[in-house]
PDB file of C-alpha atoms in Angstrom:
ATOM      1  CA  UNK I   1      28.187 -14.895  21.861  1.00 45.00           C
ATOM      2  CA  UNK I   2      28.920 -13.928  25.448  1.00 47.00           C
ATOM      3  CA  UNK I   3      27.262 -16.097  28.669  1.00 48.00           C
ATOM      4  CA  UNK I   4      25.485 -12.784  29.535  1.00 52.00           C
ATOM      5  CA  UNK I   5      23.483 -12.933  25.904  1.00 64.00           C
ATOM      6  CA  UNK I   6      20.519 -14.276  26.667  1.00 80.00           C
ATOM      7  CA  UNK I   7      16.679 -14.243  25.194  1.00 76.00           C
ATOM      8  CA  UNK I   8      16.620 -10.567  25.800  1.00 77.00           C
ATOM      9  CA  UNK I   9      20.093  -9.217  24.227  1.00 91.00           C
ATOM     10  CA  UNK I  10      19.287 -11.605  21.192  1.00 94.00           C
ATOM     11  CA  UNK I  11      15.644 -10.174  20.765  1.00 96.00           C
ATOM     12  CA  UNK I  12      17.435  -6.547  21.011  1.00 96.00           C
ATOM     13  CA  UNK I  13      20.126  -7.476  18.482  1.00 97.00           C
ATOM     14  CA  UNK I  14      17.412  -8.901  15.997  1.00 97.00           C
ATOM     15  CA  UNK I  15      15.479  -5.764  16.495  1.00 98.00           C
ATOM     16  CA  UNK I  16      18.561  -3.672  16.013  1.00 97.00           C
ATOM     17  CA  UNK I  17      19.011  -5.367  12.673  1.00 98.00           C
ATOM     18  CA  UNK I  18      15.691  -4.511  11.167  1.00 98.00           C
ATOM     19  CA  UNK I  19      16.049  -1.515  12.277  1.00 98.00           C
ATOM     20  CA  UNK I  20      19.540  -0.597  10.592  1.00 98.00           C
ATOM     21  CA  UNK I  21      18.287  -2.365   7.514  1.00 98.00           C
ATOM     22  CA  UNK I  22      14.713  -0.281   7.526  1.00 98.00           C
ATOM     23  CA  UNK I  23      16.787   2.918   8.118  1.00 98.00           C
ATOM     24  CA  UNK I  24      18.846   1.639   4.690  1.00 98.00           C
ATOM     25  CA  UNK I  25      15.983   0.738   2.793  1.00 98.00           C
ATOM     26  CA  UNK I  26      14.452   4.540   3.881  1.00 98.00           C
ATOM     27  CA  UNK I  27      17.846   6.143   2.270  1.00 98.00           C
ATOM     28  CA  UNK I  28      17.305   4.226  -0.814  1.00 98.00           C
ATOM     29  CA  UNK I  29      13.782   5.455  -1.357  1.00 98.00           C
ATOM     30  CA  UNK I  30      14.792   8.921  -0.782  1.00 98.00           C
ATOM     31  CA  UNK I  31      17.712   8.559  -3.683  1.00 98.00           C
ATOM     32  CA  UNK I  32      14.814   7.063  -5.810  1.00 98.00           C
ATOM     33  CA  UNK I  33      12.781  10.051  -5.213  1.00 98.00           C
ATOM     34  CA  UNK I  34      15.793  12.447  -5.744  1.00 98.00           C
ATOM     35  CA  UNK I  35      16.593  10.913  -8.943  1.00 98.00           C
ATOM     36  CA  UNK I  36      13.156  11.542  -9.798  1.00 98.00           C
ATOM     37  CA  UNK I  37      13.228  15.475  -9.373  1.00 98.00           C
ATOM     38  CA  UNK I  38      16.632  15.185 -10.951  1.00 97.00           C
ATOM     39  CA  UNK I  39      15.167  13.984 -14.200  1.00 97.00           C
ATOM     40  CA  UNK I  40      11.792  15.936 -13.508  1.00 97.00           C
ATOM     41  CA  UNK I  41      14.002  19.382 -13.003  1.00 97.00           C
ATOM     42  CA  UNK I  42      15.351  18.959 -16.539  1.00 95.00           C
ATOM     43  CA  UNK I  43      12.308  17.874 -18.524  1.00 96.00           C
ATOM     44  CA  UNK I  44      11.836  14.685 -17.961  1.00 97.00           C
ATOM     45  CA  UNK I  45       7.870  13.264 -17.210  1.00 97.00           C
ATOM     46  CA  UNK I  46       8.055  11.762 -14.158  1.00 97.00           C
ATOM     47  CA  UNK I  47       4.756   9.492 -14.709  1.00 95.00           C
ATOM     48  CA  UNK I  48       5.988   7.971 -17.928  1.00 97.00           C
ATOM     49  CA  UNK I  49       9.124   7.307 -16.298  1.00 98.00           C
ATOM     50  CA  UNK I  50       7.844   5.035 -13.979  1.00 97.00           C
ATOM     51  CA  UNK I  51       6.186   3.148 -16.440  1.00 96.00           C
ATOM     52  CA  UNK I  52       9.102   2.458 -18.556  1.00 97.00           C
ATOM     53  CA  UNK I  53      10.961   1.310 -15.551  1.00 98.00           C
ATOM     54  CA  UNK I  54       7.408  -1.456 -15.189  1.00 96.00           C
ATOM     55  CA  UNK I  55       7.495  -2.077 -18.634  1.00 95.00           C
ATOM     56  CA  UNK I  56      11.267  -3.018 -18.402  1.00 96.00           C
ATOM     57  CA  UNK I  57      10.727  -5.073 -15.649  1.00 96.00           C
ATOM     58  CA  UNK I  58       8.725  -7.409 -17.556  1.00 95.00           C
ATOM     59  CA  UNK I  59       9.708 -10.328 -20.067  1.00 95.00           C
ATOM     60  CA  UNK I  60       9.844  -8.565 -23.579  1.00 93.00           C
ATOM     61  CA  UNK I  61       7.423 -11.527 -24.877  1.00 94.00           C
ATOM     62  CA  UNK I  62       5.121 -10.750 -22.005  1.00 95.00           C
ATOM     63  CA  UNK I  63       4.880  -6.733 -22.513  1.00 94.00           C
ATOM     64  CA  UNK I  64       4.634  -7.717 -26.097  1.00 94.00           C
ATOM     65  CA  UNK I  65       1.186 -10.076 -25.291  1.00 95.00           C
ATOM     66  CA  UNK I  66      -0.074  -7.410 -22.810  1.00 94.00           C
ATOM     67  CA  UNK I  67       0.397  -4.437 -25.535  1.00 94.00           C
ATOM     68  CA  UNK I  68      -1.751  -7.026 -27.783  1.00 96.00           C
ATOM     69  CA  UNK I  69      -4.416  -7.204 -25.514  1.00 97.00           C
ATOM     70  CA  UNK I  70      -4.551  -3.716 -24.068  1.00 96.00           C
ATOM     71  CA  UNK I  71      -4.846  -2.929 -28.505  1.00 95.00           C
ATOM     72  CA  UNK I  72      -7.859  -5.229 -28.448  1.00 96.00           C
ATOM     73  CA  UNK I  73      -9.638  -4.260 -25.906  1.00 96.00           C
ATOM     74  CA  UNK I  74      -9.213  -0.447 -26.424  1.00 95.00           C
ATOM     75  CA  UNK I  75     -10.536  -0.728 -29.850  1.00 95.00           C
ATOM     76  CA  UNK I  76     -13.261  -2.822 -28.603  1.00 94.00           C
ATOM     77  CA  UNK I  77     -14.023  -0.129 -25.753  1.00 95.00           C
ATOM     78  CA  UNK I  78     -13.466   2.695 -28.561  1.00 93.00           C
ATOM     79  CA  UNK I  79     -10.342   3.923 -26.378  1.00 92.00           C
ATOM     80  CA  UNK I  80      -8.110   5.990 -29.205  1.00 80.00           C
TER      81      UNK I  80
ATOM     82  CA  UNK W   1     -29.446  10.986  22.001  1.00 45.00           C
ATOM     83  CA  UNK W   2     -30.691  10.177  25.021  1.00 47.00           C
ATOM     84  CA  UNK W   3     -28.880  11.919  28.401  1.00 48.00           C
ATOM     85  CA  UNK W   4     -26.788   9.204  29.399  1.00 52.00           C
ATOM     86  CA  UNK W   5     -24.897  10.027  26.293  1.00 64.00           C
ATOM     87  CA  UNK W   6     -21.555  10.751  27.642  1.00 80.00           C
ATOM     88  CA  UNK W   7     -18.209  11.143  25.219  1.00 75.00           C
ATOM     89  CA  UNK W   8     -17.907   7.472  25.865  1.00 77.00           C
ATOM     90  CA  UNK W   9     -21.058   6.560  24.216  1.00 91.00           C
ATOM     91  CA  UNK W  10     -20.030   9.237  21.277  1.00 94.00           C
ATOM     92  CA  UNK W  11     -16.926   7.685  20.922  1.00 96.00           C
ATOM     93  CA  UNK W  12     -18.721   4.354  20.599  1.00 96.00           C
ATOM     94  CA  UNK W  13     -21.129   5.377  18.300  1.00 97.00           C
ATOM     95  CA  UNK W  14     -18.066   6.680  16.154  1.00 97.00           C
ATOM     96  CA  UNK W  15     -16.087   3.735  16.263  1.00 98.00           C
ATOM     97  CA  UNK W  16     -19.114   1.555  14.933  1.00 97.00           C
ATOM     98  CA  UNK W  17     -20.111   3.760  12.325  1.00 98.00           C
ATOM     99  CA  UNK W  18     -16.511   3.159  10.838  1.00 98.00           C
ATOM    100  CA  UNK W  19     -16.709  -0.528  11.405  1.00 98.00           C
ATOM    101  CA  UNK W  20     -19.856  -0.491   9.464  1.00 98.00           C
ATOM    102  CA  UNK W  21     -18.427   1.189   6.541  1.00 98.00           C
ATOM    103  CA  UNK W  22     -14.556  -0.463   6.735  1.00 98.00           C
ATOM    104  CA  UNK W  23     -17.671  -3.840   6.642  1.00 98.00           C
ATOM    105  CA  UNK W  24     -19.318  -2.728   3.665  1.00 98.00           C
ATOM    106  CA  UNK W  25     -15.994  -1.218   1.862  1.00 98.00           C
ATOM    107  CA  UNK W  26     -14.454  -4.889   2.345  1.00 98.00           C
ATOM    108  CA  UNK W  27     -18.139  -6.311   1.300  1.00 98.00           C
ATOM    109  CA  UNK W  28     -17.086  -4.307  -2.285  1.00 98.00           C
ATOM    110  CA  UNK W  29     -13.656  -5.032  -2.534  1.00 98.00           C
ATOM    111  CA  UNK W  30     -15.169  -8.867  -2.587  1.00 98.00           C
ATOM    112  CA  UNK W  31     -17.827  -7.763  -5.206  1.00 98.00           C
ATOM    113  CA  UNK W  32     -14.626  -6.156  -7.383  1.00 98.00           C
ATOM    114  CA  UNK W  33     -12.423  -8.909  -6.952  1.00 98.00           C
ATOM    115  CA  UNK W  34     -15.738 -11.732  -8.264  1.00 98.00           C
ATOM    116  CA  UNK W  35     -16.111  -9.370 -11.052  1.00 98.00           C
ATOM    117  CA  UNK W  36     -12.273  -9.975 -12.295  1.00 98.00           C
ATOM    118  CA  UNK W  37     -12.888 -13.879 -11.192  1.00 98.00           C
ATOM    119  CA  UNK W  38     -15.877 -13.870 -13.633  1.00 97.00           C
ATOM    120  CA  UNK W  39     -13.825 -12.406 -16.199  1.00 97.00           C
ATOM    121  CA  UNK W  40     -10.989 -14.628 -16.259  1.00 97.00           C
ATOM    122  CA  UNK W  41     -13.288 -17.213 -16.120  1.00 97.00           C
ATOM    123  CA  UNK W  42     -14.494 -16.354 -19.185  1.00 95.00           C
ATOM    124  CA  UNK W  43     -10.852 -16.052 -20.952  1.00 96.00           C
ATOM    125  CA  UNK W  44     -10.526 -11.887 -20.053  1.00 97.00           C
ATOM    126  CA  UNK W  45      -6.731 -10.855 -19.423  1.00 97.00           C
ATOM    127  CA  UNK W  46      -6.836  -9.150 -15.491  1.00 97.00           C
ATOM    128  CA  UNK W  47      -4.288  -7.334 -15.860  1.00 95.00           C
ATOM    129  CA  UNK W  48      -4.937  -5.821 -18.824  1.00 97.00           C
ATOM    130  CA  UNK W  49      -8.556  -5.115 -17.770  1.00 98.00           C
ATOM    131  CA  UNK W  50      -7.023  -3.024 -14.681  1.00 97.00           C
ATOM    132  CA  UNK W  51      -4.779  -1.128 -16.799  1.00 96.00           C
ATOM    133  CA  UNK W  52      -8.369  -0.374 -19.277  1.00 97.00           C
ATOM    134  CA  UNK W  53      -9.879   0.796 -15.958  1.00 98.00           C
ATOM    135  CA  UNK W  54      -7.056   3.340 -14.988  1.00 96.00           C
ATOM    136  CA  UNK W  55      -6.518   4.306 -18.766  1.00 95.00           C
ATOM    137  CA  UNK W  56     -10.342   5.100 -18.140  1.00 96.00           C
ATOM    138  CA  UNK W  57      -9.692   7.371 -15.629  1.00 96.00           C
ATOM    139  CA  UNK W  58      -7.772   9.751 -17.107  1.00 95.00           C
ATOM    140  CA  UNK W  59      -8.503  12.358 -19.122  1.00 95.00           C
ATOM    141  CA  UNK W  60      -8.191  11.883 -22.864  1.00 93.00           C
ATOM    142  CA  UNK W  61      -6.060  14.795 -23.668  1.00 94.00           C
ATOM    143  CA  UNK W  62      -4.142  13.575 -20.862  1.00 95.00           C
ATOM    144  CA  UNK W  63      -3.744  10.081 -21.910  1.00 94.00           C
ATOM    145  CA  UNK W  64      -2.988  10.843 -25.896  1.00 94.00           C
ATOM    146  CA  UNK W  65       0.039  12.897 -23.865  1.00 95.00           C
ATOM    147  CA  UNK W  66       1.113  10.440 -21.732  1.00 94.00           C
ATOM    148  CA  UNK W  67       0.723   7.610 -24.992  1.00 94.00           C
ATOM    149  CA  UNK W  68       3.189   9.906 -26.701  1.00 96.00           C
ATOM    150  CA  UNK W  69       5.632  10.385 -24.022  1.00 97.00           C
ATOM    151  CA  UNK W  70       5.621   6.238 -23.438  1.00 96.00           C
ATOM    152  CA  UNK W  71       6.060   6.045 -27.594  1.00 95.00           C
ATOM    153  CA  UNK W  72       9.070   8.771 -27.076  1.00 96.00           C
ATOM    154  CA  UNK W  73      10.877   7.086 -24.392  1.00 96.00           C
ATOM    155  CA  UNK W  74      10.646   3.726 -25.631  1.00 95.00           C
ATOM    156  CA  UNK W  75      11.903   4.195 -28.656  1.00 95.00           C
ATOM    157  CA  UNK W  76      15.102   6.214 -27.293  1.00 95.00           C
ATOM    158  CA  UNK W  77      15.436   3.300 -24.896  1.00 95.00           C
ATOM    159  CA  UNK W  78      15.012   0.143 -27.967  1.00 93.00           C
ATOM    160  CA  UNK W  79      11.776  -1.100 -26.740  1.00 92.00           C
ATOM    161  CA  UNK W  80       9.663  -2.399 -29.194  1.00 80.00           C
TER     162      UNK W  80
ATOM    163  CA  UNK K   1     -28.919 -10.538 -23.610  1.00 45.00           C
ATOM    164  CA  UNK K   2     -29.419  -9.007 -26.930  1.00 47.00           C
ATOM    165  CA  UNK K   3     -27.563 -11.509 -30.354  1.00 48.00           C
ATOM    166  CA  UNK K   4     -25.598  -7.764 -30.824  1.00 52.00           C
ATOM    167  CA  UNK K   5     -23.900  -9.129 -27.487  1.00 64.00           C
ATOM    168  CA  UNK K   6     -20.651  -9.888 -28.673  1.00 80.00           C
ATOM    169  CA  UNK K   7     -17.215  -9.684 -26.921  1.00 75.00           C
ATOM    170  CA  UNK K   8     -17.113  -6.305 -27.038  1.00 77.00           C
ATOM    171  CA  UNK K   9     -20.171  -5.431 -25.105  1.00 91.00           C
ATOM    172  CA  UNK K  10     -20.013  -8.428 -22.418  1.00 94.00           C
ATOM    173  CA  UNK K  11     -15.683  -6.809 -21.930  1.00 96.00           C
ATOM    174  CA  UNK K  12     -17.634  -3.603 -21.369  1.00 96.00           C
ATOM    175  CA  UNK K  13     -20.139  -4.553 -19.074  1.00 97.00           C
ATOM    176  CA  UNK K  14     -18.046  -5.888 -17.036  1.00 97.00           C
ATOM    177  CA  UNK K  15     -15.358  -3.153 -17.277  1.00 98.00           C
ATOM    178  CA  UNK K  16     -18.445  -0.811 -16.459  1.00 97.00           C
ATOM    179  CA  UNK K  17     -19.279  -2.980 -13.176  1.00 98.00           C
ATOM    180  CA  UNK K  18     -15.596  -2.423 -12.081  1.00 98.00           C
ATOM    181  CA  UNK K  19     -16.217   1.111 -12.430  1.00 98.00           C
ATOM    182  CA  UNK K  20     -19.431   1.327 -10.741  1.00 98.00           C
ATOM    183  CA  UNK K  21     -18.040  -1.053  -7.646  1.00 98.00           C
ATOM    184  CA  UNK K  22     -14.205   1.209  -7.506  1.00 98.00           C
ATOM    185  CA  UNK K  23     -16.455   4.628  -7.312  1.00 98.00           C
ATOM    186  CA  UNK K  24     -18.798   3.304  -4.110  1.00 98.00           C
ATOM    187  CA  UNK K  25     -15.778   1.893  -2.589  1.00 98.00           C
ATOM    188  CA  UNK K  26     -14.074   5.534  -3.083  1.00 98.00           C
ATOM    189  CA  UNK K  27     -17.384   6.876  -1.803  1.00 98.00           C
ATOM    190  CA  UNK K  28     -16.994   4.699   1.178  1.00 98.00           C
ATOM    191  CA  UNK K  29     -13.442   5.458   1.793  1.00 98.00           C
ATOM    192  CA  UNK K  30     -14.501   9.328   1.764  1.00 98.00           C
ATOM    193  CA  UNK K  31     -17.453   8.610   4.588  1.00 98.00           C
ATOM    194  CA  UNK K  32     -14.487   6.829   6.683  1.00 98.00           C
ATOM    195  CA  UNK K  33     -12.090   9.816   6.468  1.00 98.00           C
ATOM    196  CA  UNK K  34     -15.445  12.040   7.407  1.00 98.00           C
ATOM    197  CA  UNK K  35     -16.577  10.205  10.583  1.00 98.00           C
ATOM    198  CA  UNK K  36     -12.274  10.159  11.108  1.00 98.00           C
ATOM    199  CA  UNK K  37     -12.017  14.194  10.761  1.00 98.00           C
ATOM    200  CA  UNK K  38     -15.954  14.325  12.783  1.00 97.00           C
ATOM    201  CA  UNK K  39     -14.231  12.655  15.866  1.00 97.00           C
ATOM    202  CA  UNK K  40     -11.099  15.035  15.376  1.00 97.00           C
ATOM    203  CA  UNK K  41     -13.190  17.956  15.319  1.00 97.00           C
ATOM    204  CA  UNK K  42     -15.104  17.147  18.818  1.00 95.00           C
ATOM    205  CA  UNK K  43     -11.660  16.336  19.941  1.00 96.00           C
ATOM    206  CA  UNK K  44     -11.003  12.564  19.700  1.00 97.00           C
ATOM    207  CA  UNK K  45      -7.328  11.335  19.069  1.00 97.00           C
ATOM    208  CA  UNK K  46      -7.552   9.440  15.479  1.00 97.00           C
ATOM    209  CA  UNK K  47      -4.348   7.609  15.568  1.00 95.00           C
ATOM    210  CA  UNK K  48      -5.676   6.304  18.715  1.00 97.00           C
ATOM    211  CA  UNK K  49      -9.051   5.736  17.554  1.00 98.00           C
ATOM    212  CA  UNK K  50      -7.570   3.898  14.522  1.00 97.00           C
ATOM    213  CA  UNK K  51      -5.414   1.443  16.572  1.00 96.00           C
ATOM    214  CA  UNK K  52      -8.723   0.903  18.807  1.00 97.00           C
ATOM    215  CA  UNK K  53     -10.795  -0.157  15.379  1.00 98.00           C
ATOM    216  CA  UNK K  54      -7.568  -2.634  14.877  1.00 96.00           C
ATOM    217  CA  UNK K  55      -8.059  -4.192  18.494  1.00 95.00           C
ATOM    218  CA  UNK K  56     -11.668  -4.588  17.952  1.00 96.00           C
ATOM    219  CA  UNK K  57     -11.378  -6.419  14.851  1.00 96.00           C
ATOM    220  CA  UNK K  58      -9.220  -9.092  16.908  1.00 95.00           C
ATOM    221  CA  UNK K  59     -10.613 -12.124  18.650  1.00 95.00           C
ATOM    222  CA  UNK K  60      -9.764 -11.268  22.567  1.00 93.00           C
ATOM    223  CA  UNK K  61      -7.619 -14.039  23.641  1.00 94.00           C
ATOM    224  CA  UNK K  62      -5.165 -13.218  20.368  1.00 95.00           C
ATOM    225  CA  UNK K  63      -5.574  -9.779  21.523  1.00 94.00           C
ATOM    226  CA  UNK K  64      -4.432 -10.814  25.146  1.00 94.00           C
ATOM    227  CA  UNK K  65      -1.656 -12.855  23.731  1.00 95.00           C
ATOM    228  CA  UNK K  66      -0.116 -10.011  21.674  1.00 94.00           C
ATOM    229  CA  UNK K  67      -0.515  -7.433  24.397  1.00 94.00           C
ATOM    230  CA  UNK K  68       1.086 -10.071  26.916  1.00 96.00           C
ATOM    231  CA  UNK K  69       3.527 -10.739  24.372  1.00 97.00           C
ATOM    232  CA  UNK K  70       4.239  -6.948  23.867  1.00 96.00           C
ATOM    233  CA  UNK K  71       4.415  -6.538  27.770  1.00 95.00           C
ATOM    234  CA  UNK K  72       7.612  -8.972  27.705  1.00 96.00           C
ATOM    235  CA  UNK K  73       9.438  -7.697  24.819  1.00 96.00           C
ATOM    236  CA  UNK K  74       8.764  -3.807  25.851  1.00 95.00           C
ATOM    237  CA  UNK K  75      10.730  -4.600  29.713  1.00 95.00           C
ATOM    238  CA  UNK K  76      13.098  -7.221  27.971  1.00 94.00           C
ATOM    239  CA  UNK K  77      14.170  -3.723  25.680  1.00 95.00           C
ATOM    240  CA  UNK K  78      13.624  -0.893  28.528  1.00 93.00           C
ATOM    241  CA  UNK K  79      10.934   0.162  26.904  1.00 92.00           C
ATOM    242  CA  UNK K  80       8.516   1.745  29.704  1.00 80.00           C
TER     243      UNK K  80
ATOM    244  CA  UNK J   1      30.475  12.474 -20.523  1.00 45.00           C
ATOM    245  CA  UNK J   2      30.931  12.051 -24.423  1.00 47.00           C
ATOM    246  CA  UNK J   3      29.326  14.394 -27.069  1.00 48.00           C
ATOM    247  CA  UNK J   4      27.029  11.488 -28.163  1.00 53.00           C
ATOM    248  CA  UNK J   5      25.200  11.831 -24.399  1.00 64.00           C
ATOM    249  CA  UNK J   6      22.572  13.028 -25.910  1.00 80.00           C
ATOM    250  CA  UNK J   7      18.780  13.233 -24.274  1.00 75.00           C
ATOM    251  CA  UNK J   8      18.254  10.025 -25.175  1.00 77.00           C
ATOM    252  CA  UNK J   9      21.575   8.630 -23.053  1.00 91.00           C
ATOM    253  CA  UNK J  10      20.685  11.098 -20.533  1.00 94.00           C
ATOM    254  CA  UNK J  11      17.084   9.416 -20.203  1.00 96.00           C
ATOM    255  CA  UNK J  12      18.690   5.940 -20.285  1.00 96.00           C
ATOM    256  CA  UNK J  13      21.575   7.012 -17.596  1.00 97.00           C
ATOM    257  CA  UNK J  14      18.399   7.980 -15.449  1.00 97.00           C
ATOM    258  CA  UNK J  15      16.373   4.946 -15.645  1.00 98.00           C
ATOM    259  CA  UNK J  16      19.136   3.006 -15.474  1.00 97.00           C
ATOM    260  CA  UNK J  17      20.008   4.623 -11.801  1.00 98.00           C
ATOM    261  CA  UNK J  18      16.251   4.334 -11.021  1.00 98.00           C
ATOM    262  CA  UNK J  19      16.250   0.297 -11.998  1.00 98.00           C
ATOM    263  CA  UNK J  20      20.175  -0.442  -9.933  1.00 98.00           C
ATOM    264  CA  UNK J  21      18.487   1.608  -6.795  1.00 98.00           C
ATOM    265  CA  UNK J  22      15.186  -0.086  -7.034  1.00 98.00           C
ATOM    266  CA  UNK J  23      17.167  -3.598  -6.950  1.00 98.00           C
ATOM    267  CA  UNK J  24      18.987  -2.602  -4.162  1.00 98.00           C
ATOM    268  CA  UNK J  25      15.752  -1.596  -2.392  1.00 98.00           C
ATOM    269  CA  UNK J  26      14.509  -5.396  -3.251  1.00 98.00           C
ATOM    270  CA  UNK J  27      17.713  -6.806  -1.915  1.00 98.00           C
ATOM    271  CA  UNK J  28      16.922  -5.075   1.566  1.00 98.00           C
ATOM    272  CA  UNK J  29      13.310  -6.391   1.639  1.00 98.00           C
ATOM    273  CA  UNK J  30      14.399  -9.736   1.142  1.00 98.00           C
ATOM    274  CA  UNK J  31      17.045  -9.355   4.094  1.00 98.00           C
ATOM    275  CA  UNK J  32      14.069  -7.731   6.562  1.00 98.00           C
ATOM    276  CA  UNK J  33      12.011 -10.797   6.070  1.00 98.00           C
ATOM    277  CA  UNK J  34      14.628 -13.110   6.388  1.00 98.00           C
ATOM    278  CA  UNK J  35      15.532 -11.398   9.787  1.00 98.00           C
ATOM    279  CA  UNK J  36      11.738 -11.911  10.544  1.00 98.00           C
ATOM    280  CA  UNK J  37      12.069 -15.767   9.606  1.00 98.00           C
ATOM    281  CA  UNK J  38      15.504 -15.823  11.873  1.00 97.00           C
ATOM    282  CA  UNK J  39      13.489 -14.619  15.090  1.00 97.00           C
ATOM    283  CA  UNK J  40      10.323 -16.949  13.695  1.00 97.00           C
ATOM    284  CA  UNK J  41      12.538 -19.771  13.746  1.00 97.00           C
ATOM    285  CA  UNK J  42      13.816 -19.497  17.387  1.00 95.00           C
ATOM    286  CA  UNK J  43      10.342 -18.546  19.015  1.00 96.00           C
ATOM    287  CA  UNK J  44       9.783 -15.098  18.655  1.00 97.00           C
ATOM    288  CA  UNK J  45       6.495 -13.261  17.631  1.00 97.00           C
ATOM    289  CA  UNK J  46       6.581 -11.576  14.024  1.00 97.00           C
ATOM    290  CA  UNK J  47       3.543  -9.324  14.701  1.00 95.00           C
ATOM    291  CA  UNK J  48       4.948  -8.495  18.331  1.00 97.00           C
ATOM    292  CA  UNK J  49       8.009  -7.811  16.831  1.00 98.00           C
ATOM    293  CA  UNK J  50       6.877  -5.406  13.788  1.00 97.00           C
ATOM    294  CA  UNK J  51       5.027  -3.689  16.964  1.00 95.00           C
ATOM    295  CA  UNK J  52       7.840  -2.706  18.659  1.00 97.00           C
ATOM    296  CA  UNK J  53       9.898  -1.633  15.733  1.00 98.00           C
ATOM    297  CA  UNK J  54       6.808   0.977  15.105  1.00 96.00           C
ATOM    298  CA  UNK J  55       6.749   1.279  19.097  1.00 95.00           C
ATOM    299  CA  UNK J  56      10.720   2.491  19.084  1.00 96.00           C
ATOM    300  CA  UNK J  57      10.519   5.073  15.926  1.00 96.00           C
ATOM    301  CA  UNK J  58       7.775   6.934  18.221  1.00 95.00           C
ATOM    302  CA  UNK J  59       8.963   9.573  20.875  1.00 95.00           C
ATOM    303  CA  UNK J  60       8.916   8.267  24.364  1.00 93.00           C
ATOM    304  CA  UNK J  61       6.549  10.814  25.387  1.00 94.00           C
ATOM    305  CA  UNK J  62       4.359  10.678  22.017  1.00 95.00           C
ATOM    306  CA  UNK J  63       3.742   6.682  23.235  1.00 94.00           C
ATOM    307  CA  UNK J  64       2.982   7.498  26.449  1.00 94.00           C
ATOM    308  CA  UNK J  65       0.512   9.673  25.370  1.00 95.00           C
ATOM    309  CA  UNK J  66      -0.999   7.338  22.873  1.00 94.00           C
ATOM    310  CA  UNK J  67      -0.426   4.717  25.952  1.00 94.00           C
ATOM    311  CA  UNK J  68      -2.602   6.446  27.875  1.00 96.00           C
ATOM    312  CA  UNK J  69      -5.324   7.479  25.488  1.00 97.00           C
ATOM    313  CA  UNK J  70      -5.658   3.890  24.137  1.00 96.00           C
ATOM    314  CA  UNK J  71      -6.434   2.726  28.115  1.00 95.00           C
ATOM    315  CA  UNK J  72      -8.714   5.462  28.467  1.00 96.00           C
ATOM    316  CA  UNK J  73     -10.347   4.499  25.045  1.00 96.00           C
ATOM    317  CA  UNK J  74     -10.096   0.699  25.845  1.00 95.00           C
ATOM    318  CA  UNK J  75     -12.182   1.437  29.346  1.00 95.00           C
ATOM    319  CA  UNK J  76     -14.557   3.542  27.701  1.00 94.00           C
ATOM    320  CA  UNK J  77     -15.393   0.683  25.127  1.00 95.00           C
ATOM    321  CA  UNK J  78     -15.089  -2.345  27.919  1.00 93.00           C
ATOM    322  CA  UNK J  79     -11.557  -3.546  26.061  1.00 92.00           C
ATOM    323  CA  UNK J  80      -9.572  -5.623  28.779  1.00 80.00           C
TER     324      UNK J  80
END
């Protein structure tokens, strides 16, 4: 780093960084939205989508317990 | 009102009326989050008890669709 | 409680108190956005008015810090 | 694409895209906060910081004119 980069240059070049990175992380979301309406534009449900991207997120032994549970209690509710 | 009440006394008596009720919505958020304490305490799954309360929300025709769909896509995607 | 208070009912009781609890806080929420669009409507600036309900909920010599704080990094970046 | 891309591939190719771009998203996240913890660690203020990020995606003369309401609300309320 140069003599001249003091306090103020490295608070700048911190800032910069985030703001590159939050400038990234806004493209991304936009591709995850556009391959949403891809998938939406040819049928796909959009809602169910994003829970099978949850559920696949999860240990297969946990979604298993949780799909127990949610059974139970929606019979005991007198969910169908 | 009385006379002396000038837009900065309206603008007062606006921003208190939303402190009062950002108060009483954070007093409820407290009362929801006790509720799923008590349950838990008492051996209820959270989680699955939130996903019982947005099942709840939704229409039935609506859900039995959305059930289907899940079914669909999980078994075109192996998930058991 | 009633002996016919088995699982079932006490998982639905408290499932019912969720419900009760998540529609006043959405009832609360709405009043907030009212008294919001209210102040619009006489000609109040809500971002402004929002940022003013933050403030207020801080303790004043945090609030001093920050805006002291601010102060420095806005002149050590040009910001005016 | 082969023949056997059926809907079924197609769904999974989706998903799939969805899950890599969602990781990605992650990834950035993680490098935002660590950026945080790098100005943390030599002194500087995280909430001053995450301020003036917001401060520099506004229009100069959009702050200035929140700048100038939030004084005039600030005196009308007795803010220092």
């Amino acid at each position: 780093m140069s003599e001249t980069n003091g306090p103020e240059d490295r608070l700048r070049l911190l800032i910069e960084r985030i703001e590159r990175l939050e400038e990234e992380k806004k493209g991304i979301s936009d591709d995850i939205r556009d391959v949403y309406n891809e998938a939406k534009a040819v049928g796909y449900d959009v809602p169910a989508m994003k829970q099978i991207v949850k559920i696949r997120r999860m240990l297969p032994e946990n979604r298993r317990e949780l799909d127990m549970i949610l059974d139970t209690y929606k019979s005991a509710l007198g969910i169908d």
